[in-house]
Short mmCIF file of C-alpha atoms and ligand atoms in Angstrom, two decimals:
data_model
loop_
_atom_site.label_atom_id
_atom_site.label_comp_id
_atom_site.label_asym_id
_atom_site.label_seq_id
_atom_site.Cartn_x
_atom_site.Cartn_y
_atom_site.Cartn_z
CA UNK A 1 10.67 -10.65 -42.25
CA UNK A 2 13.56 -9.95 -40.50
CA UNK A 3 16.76 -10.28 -42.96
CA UNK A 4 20.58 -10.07 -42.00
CA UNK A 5 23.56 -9.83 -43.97
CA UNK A 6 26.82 -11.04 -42.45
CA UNK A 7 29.15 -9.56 -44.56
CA UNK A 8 33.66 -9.87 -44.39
CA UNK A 9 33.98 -12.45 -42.00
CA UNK A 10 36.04 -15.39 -42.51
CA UNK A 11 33.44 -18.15 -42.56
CA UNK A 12 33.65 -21.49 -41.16
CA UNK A 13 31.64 -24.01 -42.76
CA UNK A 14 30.88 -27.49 -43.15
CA UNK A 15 33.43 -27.80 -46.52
CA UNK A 16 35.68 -25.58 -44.63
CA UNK A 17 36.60 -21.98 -43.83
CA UNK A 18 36.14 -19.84 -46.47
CA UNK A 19 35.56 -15.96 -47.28
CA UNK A 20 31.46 -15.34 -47.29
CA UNK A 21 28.66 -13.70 -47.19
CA UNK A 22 25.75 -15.32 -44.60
CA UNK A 23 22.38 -14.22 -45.26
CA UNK A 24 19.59 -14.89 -42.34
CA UNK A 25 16.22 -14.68 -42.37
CA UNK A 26 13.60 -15.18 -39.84
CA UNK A 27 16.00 -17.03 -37.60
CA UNK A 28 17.60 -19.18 -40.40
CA UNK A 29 20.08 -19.32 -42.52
CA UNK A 30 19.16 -18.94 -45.96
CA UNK A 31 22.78 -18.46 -48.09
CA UNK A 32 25.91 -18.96 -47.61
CA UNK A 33 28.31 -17.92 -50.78
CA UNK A 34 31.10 -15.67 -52.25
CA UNK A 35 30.87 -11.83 -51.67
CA UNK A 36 27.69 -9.96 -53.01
CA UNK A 37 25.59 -12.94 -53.34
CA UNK A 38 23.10 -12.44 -50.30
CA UNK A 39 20.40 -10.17 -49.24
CA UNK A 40 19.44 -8.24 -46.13
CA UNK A 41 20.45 -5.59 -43.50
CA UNK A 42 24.37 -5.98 -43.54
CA UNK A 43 26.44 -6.66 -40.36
CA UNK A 44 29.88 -5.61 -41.16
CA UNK A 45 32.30 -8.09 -39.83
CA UNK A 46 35.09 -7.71 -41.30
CA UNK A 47 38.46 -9.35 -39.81
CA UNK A 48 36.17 -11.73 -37.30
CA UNK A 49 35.63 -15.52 -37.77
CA UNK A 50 31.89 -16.64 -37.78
CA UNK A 51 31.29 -19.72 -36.33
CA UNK A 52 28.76 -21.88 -35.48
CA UNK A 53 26.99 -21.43 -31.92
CA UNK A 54 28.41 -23.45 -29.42
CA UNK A 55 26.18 -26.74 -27.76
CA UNK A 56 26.93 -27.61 -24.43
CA UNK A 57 25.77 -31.12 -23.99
CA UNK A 58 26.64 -31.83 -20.41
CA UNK A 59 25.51 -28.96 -18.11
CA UNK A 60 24.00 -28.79 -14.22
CA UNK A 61 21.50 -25.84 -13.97
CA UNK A 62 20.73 -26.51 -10.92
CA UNK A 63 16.97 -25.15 -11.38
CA UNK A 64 15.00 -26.32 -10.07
CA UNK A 65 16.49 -27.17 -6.63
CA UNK A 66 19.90 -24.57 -5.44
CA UNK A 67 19.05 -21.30 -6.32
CA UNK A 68 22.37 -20.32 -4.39
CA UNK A 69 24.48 -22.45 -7.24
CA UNK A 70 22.71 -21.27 -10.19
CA UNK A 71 19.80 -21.37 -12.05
CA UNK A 72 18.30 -20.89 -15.95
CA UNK A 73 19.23 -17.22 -15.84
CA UNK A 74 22.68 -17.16 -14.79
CA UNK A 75 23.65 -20.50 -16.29
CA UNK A 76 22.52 -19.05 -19.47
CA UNK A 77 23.92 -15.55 -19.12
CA UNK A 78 27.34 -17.50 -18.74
CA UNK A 79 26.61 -19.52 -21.88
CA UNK A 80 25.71 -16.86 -23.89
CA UNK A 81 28.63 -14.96 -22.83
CA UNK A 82 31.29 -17.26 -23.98
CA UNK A 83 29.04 -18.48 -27.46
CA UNK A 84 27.41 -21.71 -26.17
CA UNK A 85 23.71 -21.01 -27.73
CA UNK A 86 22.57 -24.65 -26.25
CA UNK A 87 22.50 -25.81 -23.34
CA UNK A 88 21.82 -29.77 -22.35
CA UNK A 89 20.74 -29.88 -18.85
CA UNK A 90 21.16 -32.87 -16.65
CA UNK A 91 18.53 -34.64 -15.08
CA UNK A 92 20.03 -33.84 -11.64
CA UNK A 93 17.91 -30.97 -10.12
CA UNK A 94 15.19 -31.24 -7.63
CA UNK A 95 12.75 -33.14 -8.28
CA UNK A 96 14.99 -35.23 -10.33
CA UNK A 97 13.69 -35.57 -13.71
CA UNK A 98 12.36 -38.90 -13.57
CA UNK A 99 9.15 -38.58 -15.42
CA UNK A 100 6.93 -36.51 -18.16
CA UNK A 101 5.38 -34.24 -15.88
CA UNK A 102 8.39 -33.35 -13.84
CA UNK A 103 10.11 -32.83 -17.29
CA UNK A 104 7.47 -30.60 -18.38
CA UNK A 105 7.66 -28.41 -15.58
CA UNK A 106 11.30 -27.77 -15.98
CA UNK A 107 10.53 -27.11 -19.62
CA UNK A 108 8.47 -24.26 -18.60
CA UNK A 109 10.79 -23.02 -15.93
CA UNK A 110 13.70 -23.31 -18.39
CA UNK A 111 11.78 -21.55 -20.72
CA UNK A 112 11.38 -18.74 -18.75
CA UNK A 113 14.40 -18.14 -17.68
CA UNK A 114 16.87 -19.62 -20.80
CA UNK A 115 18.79 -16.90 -22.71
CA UNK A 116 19.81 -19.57 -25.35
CA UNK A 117 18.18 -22.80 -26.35
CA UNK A 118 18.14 -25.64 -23.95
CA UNK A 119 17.39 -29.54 -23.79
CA UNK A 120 16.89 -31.44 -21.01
CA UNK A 121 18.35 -35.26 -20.18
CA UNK A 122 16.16 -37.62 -18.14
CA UNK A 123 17.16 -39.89 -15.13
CA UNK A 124 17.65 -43.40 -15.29
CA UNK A 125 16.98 -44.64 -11.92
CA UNK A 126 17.09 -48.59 -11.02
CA UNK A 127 13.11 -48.50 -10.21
CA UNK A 128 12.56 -46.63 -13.79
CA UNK A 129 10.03 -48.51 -16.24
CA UNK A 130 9.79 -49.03 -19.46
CA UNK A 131 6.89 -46.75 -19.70
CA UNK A 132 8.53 -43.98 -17.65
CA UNK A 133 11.14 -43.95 -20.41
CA UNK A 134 8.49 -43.75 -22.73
CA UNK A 135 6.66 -40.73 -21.51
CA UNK A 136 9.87 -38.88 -21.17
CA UNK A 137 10.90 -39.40 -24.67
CA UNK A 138 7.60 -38.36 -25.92
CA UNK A 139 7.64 -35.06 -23.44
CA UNK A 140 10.99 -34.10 -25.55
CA UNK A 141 13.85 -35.61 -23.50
CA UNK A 142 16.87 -35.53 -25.28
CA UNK A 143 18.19 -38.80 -23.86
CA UNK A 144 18.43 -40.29 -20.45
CA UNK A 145 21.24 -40.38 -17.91
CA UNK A 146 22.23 -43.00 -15.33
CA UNK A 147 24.67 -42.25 -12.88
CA UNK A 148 26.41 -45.37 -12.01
CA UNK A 149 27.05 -45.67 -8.14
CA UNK A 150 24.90 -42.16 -6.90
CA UNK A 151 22.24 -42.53 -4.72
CA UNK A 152 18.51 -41.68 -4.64
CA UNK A 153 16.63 -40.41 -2.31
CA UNK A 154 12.96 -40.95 -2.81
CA UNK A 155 11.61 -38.55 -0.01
CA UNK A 156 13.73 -35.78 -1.79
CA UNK A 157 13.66 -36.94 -5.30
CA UNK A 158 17.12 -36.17 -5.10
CA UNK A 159 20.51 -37.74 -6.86
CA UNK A 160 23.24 -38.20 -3.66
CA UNK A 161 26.68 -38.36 -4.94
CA UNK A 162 27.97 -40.26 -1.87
CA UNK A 163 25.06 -42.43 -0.34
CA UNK A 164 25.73 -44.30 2.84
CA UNK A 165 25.10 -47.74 1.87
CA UNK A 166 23.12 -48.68 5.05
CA UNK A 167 20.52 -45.44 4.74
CA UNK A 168 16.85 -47.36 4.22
CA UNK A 169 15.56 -44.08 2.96
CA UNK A 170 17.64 -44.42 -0.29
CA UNK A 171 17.05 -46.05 -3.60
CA UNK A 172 19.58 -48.72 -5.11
CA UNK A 173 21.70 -46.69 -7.55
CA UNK A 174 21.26 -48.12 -11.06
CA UNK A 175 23.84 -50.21 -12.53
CA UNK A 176 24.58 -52.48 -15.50
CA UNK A 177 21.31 -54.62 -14.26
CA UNK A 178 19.18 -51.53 -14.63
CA UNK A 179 20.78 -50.83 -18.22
CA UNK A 180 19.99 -54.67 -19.59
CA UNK A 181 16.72 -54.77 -17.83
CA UNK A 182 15.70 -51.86 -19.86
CA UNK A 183 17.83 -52.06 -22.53
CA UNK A 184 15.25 -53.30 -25.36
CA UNK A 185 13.02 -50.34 -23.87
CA UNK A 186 15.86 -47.90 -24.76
CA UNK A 187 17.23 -49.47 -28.17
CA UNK A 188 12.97 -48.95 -29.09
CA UNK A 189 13.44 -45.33 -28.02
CA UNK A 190 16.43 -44.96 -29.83
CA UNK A 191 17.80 -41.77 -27.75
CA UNK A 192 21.44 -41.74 -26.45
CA UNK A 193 22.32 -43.16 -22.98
CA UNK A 194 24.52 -40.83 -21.03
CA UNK A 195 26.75 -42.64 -18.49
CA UNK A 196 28.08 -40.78 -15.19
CA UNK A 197 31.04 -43.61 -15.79
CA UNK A 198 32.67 -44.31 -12.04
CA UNK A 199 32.03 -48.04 -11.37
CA UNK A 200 30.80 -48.14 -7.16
CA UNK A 201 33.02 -51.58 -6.74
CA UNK A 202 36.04 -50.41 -7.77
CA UNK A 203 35.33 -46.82 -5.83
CA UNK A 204 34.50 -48.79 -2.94
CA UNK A 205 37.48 -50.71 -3.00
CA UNK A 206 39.99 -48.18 -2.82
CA UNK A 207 38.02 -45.45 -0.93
CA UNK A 208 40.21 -43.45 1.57
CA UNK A 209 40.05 -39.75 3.20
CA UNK A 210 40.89 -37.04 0.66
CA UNK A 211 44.04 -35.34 2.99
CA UNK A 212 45.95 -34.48 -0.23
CA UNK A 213 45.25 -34.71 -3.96
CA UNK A 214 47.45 -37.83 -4.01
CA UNK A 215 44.43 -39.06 -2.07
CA UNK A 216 41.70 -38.20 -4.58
CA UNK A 217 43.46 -39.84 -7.49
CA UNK A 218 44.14 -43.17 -4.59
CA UNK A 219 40.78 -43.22 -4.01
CA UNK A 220 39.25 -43.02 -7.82
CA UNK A 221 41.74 -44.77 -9.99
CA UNK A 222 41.38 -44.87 -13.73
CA UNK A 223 40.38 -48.36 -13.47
CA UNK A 224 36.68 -47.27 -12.25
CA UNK A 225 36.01 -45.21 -15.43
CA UNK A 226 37.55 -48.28 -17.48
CA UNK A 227 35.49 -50.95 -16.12
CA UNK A 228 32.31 -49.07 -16.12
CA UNK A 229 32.73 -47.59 -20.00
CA UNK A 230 33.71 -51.75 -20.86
CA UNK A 231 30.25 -53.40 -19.21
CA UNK A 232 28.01 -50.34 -19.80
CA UNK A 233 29.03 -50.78 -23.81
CA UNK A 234 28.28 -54.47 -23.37
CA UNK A 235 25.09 -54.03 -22.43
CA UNK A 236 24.63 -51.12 -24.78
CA UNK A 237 25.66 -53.30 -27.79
CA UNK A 238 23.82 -56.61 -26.75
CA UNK A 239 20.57 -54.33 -26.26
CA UNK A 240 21.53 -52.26 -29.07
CA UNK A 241 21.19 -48.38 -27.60
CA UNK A 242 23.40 -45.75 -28.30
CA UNK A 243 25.96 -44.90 -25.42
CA UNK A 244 27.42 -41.82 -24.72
CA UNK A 245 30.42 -41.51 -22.28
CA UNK A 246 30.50 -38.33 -20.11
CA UNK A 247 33.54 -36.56 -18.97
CA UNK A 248 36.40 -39.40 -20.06
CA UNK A 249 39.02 -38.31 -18.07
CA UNK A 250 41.84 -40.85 -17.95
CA UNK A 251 43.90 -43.08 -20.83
CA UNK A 252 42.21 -46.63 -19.79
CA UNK A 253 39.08 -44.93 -19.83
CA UNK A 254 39.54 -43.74 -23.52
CA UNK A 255 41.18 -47.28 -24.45
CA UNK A 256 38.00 -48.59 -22.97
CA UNK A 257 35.94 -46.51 -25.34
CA UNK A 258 38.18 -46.89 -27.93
CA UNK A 259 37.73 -50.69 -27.89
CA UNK A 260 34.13 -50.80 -27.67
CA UNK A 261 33.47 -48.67 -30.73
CA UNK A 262 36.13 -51.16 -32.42
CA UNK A 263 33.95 -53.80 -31.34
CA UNK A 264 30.85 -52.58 -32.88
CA UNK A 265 29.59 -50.36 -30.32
CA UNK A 266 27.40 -47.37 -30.54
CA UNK A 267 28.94 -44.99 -28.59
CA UNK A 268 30.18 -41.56 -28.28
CA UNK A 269 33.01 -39.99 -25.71
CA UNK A 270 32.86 -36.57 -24.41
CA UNK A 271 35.64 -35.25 -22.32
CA UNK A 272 35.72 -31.87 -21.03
CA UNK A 273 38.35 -28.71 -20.90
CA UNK A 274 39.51 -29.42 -17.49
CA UNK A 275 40.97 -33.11 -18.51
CA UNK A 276 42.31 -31.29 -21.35
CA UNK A 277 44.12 -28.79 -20.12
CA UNK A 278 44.87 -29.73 -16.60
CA UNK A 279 46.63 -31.99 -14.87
CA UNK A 280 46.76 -32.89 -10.91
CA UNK A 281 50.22 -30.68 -10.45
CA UNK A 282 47.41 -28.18 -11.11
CA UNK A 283 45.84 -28.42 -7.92
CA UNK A 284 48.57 -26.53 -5.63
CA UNK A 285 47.75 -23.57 -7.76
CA UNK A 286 43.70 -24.33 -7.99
CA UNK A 287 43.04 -26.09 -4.98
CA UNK A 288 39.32 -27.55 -4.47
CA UNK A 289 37.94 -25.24 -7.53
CA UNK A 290 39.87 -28.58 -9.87
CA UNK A 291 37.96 -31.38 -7.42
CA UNK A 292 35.54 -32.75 -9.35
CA UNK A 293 34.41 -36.45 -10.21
CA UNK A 294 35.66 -38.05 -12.00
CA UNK A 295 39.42 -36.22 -11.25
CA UNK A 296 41.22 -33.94 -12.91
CA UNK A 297 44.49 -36.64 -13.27
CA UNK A 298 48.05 -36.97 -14.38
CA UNK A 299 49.86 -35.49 -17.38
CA UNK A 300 49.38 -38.63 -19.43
CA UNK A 301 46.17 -39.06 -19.11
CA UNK A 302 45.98 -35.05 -20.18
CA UNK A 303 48.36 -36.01 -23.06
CA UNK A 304 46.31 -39.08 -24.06
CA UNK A 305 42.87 -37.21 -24.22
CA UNK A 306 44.61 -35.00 -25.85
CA UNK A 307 45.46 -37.17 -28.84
CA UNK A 308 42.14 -38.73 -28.57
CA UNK A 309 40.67 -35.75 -29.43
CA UNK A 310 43.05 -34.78 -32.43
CA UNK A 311 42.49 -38.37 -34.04
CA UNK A 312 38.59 -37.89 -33.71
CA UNK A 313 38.24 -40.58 -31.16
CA UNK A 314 36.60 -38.07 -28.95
CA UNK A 315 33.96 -36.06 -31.16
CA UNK A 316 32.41 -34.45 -28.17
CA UNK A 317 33.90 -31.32 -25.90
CA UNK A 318 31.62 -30.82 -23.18
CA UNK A 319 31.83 -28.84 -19.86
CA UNK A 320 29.99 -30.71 -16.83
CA UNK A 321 29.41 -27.33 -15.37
CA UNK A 322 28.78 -27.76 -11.99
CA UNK A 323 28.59 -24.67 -10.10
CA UNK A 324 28.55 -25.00 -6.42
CA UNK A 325 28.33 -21.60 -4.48
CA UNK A 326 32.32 -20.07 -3.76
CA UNK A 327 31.61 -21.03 -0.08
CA UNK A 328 30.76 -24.20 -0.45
CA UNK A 329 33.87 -25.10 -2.65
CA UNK A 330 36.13 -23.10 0.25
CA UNK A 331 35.95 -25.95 2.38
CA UNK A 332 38.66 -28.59 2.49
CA UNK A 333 39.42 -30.97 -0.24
CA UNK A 334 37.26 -33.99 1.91
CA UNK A 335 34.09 -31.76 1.89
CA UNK A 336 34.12 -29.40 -0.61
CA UNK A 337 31.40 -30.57 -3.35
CA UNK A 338 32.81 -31.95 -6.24
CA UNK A 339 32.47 -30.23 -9.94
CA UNK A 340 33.43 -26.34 -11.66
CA UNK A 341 31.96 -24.45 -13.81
CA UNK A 342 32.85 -24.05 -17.45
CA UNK A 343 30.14 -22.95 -19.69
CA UNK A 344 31.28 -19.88 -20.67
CA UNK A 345 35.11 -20.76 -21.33
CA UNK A 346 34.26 -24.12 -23.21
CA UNK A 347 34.59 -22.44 -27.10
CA UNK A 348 37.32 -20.32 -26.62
CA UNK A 349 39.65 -22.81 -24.72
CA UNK A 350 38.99 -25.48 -27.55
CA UNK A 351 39.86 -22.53 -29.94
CA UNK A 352 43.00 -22.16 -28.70
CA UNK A 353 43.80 -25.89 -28.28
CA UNK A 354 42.70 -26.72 -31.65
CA UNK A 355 45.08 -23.83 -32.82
CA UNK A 356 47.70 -25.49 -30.87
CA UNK A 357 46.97 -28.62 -32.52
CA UNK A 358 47.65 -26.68 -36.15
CA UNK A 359 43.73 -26.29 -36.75
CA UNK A 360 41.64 -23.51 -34.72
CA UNK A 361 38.70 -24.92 -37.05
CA UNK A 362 38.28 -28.45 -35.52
CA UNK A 363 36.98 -26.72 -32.06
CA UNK A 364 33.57 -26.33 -34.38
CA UNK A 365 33.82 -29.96 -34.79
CA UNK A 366 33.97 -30.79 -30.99
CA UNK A 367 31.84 -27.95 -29.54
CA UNK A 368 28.93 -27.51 -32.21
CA UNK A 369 28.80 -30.11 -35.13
CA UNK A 370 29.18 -33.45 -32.67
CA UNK A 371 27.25 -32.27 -29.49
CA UNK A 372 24.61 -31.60 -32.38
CA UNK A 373 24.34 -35.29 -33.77
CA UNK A 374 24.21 -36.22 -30.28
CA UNK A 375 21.54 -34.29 -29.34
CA UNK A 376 19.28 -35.33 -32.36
CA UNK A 377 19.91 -31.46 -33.52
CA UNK A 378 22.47 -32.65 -36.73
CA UNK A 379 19.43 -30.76 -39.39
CA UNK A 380 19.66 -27.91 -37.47
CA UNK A 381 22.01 -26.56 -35.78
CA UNK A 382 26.09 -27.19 -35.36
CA UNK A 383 26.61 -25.84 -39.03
CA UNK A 384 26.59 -22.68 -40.88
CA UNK A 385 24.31 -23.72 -43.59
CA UNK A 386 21.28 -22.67 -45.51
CA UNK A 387 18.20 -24.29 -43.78
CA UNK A 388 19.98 -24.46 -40.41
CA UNK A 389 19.44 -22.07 -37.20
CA UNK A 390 21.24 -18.78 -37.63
CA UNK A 391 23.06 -19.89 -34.19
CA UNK A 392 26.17 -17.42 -34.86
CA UNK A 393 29.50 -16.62 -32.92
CA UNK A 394 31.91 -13.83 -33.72
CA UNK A 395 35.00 -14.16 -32.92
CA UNK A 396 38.32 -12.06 -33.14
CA UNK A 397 41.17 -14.09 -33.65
CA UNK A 398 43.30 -10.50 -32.87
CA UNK A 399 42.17 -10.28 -28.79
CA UNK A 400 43.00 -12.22 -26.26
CA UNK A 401 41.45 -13.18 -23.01
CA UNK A 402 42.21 -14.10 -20.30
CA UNK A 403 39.74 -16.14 -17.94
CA UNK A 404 39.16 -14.38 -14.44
CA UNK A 405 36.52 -14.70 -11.54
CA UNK A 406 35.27 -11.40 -12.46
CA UNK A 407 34.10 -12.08 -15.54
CA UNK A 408 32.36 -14.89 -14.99
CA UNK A 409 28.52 -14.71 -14.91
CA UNK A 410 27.73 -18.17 -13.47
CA UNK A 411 27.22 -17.58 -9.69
CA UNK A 412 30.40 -19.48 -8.73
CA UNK A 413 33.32 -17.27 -9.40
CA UNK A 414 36.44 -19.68 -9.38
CA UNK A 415 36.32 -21.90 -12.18
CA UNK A 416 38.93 -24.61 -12.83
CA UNK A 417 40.47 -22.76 -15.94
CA UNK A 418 40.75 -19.55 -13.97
CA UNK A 419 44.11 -17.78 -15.27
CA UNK A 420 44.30 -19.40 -19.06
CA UNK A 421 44.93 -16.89 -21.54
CA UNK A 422 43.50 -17.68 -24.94
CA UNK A 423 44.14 -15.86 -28.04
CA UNK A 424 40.98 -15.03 -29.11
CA UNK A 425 38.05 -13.06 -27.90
CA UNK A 426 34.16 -13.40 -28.19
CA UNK A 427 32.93 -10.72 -30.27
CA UNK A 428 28.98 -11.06 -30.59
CA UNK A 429 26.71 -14.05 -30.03
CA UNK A 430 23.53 -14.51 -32.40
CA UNK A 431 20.50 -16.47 -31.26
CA UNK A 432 18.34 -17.55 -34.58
CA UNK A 433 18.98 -14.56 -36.06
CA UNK A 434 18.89 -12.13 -32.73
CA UNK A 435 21.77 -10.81 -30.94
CA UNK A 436 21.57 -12.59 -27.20
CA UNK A 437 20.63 -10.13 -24.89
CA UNK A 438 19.42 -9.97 -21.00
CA UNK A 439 16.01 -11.05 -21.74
CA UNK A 440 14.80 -15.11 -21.34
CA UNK A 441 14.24 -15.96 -25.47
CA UNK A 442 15.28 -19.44 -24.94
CA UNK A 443 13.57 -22.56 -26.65
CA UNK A 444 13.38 -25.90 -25.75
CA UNK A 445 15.19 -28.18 -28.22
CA UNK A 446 14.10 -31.75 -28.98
CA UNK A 447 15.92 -35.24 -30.80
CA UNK A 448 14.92 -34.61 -34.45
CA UNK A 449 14.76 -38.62 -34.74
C1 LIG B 15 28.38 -33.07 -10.83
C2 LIG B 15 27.40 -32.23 -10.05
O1 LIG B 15 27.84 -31.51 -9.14
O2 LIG B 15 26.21 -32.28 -10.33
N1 LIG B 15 29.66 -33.00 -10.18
C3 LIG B 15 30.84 -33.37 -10.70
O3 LIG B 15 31.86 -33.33 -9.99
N2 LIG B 15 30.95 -33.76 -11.95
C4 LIG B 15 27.84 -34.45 -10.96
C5 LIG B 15 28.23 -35.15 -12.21
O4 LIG B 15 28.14 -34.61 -13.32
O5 LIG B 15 28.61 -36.30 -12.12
ZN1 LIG B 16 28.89 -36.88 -14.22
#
């Protein structure tokens, strides 16, 4: 048996920070208490915080499908490296993970790859069946994802972000239809719903070239993440699934949320690092490494999500890491692919905005302990507790960093955050018990139910 002793670090756990010793064995935590109290090989830490490993609940590995973007290893190197020890992949690689078997074979490429544990989301698409859903719950899917308004392409198996209407070759995206039709399938399943929330109507009504940035905010007003986070938790609360917002990135489209869970909804709201700390007088500076959808947008919206996520509206801090290769995002603001990467700066930039907000500790809150009821991983991991995975981040609170290209180990270099300096610096990064190192040592994770 393999037994650690965490010994001098200032603790964080679920009654609050606190000075204690962590004892681990065989992958687990098995005490938490006052100084003295625990077993094992000790691990001075003295001066560091230990925290709970970060979860990542909104990723794009990209693997299977654009090796040139990223895949298992890198995505995963990049996690490790900035204490996210789960990773939630999208269903958005190709093949799309529509069903069991395509699920299954991800699993195994994940696994051999993954430096930290991983899930995996399933696609909703508007042809999906009841039975599909099924089969992908029982193959361990975490939850399923529609993205409202993005194409398919059957030939490909492939999402499209921006299908031409009048292609034959593509699928209908799904919409609310798709969501009531198989609502009562999902409410049975009882996994979360994940909604890419950009309603197509309202896109398509005020669509226009992207010249300047002025243009991208034009062209995808709050008013499309507003309308589809209102009728997706209609349908969600009539059918009686659990919803889960991605990236929230305006005011309306928290209000929206916000007024659905005061109606009685299920749901959940993630928002992401770049809403939280950008704003579109950002882009002169970042140019197409902030395009993304939905938009990075003004300083109220920033200032709103802000105090969303200080009042606990928002219990999920998520990254959408979407790597594209530094080429590809070179190009102008029309063509250059939407989406950054921010896996490895997600824990330390909610650090420092929680300690801006008077409380480093509530970062656990948003990056570990709610991604973790989300993902169905709540009895075991997200706290530092006995019977939960030793899933362990040091940190110390008397570094800074600074976040630079050349440190990051996803394969695109310019991230959106690129230049924040943070005061705090990862330390060491424990996976169940074992430092994270260059090797694959991954598991899959599945909804504990
Ligand atoms: C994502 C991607 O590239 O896969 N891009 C993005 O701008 N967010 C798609 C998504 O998560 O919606
Ligand atoms: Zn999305």
């Amino acid at each position: 048996m393999t037994e650690l002793l965490f010994r001098g670090a200032t603790v964080y756990t679920p009654d609050g920070p606190g000075d204690f010793d962590v004892s681990v064995s065989d992958g687990v935590i098995t005490s938490v208490g006052p100084g003295g109290s625990g077993r094992g090989r000790v691990v001075d830490v003295a001066g560091k915080w230990l925290l709970p490993g970060g979860i990542d609940v909104h990723v794009h590995s990209r693997d299977p499908g654009f090796p040139d973007k990223e895949d298992f290893g890198t995505l995963t190197a990049a996690a490790a490296a900035g204490g996210v020890t789960t990773v939630i992949d999208m269903p958005n690689t190709v093949p799309a993970v529509d069903s069991a078997g395509v699920l299954e074979a991800k699993a195994a490429l994940a696994r051999s790859r993954s430096r930290v544990d991983f899930g995996l989301w399933a696609l909703i698409r508007s042809s999906s069946t009841p039975e599909q859903l099924q089969a992908l719950a029982a193959a361990g899917a975490t939850g399923f994802k529609a993205y409202l308004g993005y194409g398919f392409d059957d030939g490909r198996k492939q999402v499209l972000y921006a299908p031409e209407s009048d292609d034959p070759q593509l699928e209908t995206p799904p919409d609310y239809g798709t969501l009531a039709r198989l609502g009562p399938a999902l409410a049975a399943i009882g996994l979360p719903v994940v909604i890419h929330a950009e309603d197509p109507a309202v896109l398509n009504s005020f669509k226009r070239p992207y010249e300047t940035y002025a243009d991208v905010l034009a062209s995808r007003p709050p008013e499309a993440e507003s309308v589809a986070i209102s009728a997706s938790a209609a349908v969600a609360r009539q059918c009686g699934f659990h919803l889960h917002v991605a990236h929230v990135s305006s005011a309306r489209g928290l209000a929206s949320a916000e007024e659905a869970v005061a109606a009685g909804t299920s749901l959940t709201i993630e928002t992401c690092p770049q809403f939280l700390w950008l704003s579109d007088a950002d882009y002169q500076r970042l140019g197409t490494a902030m395009k993304m959808n939905p938009p990075v947008r003004t300083a109220a919206d920033q200032a709103a999500l802000r105090e969303g996520l200080r009042r606990g509206v928002s219990g999920v801090v998520a990254t959408d890491q979407a790597p594209h290769t530094d080429e590809e995002k070179a190009g102008d603001l029309e063509h250059a692919p939407p989406g950054t990467p921010g896996v490895q700066t997600l824990y330390l930039s909610c650090l420092e905005l929680a300690k801006q907000m008077g409380d480093p500790w509530l970062a656990t809150r948003w990056v570990s302990e709610g991604p973790a009821a989300l993902a169905g991983l709540g009895e075991s991991k997200g706290r530092i507790s006995p019977g939960y995975d030793a899933d362990l981040v040091l940190i110390d609170p008397t570094r800074s960093t600074t976040f630079s290209p050349r440190a990051m180990r996803s394969r695109q270099k310019h991230g959106a955050l690129e230049g924040l300096r943070v005061s705090f610096a990862i330390d060491s990064v424990y996976l169940r018990g074992a430092r994270v190192g260059a090797k694959a040592g991954g598991r899959m994770v599945t909804p504990s139910g």
